[in-house]
Amino acid sequence: NSIFAAVELAPRDPILGLNEAFNADTRETKVNLGVGVYYDDNGKIPLLAAVKAAEQARLQQQPPRGYQPIEGLGAYNTAVQNLLFGAGSELTAAGRVITAEALGGTGALKIGADFLKRLNAESKVYISDPSWENHRALFESAGFTVENYPYYDAGTRGVNFAAMKAALLSYAPGSVIVLHACCHNPTGADLSDAQWAEVVEACRERGLVPFLDMAYQGFADGIEPDAVAVRLFSASGLQFFVSSSFSKSFSLYGERVGALSIVTANKDESTRVLSQLKRVIRTNYSNPPIHGGAVVAAVLSSPELRQQWEDELAGMRDRIRAMRTGLVEAIKAEGVTQDFSFVIAQRGMFSYTGLTAAQVETLKNDFGIYAVSTGRICLAALNSKNIGYVAASIAKVL
Ligand code: PLP
């Protein structure tokens, strides 16, 4: 009898399943809006020119491939801190921030979750309703009980902030609150700066443990404005976690470049926390890979390449914005009277369109347009060639 005889087939990842169905579709007009990836106007994942330049320089150098330190490349971690906390941040100057390079944003969440479990095994973890589908699984796999806090309000297509805040104020001290720092996935509905300030105060009042997930810095309004939540928590004097990722902002998905930053009370605490975090990393994957982090560090530490990257990032941001406006206008031009202007107000790569599961199904069957059954679409998968077809098809299923 095989030792695997009792192994059950795990449920398929819904989004990967969508990709498989899309790939098998032979219609030439098919469009995949289910993805979480930025495509350019030609429908390709871009290789940024700043990345290409840094990679070419690295190839010329032919650096040896020794092990990295457990926490990754120092220059990379400093660059991450400057983006998240601001160059010249008082926190980093005071030694209150530790940063470890991680395997994408997912890897950062995982080592953060494992460390938190050692810190306080009994605490509950709260994620937004809805949230990125991997949040729950990640924290559950670290051994936590995960629950939702109220977030999206389908009626206003915004955030039900009163309910969210009331929920935060009802949680036990030490509860971990996972917050999307900007560009909420999947809804595209973000908090205002004033609401963020209230979240900071609620966390302080209840003694909650904030865990900010920053997967899209630079995709809403820009590198600095998108960091407002991190900056407000930084100014609060609280301790908190930040997972961050360059998958999207550097278009480096497959290189797995992210980081976990932890803000402590003081330098001495930082030393102790980092020593424990290193144990977590050591027993997970020992140390991170070299290439992606080295490329990001090279880009961010060269004034010319950094400028080039900022321009390219702005290009991605502006193209997504143009697709938001373009889609709303094109749907209207199809004679649809239902108001879709909320799509313009949403931020980041995604929109909760309000399309029902049945409408999403018809879009797929009749038009070869693939979206998540919740009605989530990726605006970055639209382009000048397919936007008219998508708008016309949406108009037909409404
Ligand atoms: N967090 C959120 C909210 C995301 O949307 C994503 C990616 O889709 C991640 C984390 C993970 O990013 P990475 O691909 O860098 O692991």
XYZ file of C-alpha atoms and ligand atoms in Angstrom, residues 36 103-107 109 132 135 180 185 213 215-216 244-248 253 256-258 350, ligand 1:
40
model
C -2.620 39.885 -10.890
C 11.095 35.666 -1.190
C 8.616 38.169 -2.539
C 5.836 39.729 -0.502
C 4.505 36.234 0.141
C 7.799 35.135 1.687
C 4.337 37.530 5.122
C -5.941 38.764 -1.082
C -3.574 36.031 3.430
C -3.328 46.617 2.771
C -6.447 43.629 -3.517
C 1.157 44.545 3.450
C 2.649 44.958 -2.493
C 1.933 47.887 -4.823
C 6.818 44.669 0.857
C 7.401 43.454 -2.662
C 9.078 44.530 -5.898
C 7.178 41.960 -7.943
C 4.898 44.624 -9.369
C 7.558 38.632 -10.393
C 10.887 36.704 -5.821
C 12.097 40.039 -4.430
C 10.438 41.261 -1.255
C -7.800 45.829 -9.511
N 0.114 40.876 -0.898
C -0.833 41.255 -1.757
C -1.975 42.068 -1.275
C -0.749 40.871 -3.096
O -1.708 41.235 -3.946
C 0.347 40.088 -3.516
C 0.475 39.637 -4.907
O -0.438 39.519 -5.665
C 1.311 39.734 -2.578
C 1.163 40.146 -1.273
C 2.475 38.839 -2.917
O 3.408 39.377 -3.734
P 4.629 38.517 -4.236
O 4.289 38.083 -5.610
O 5.768 39.469 -4.197
O 4.837 37.375 -3.319
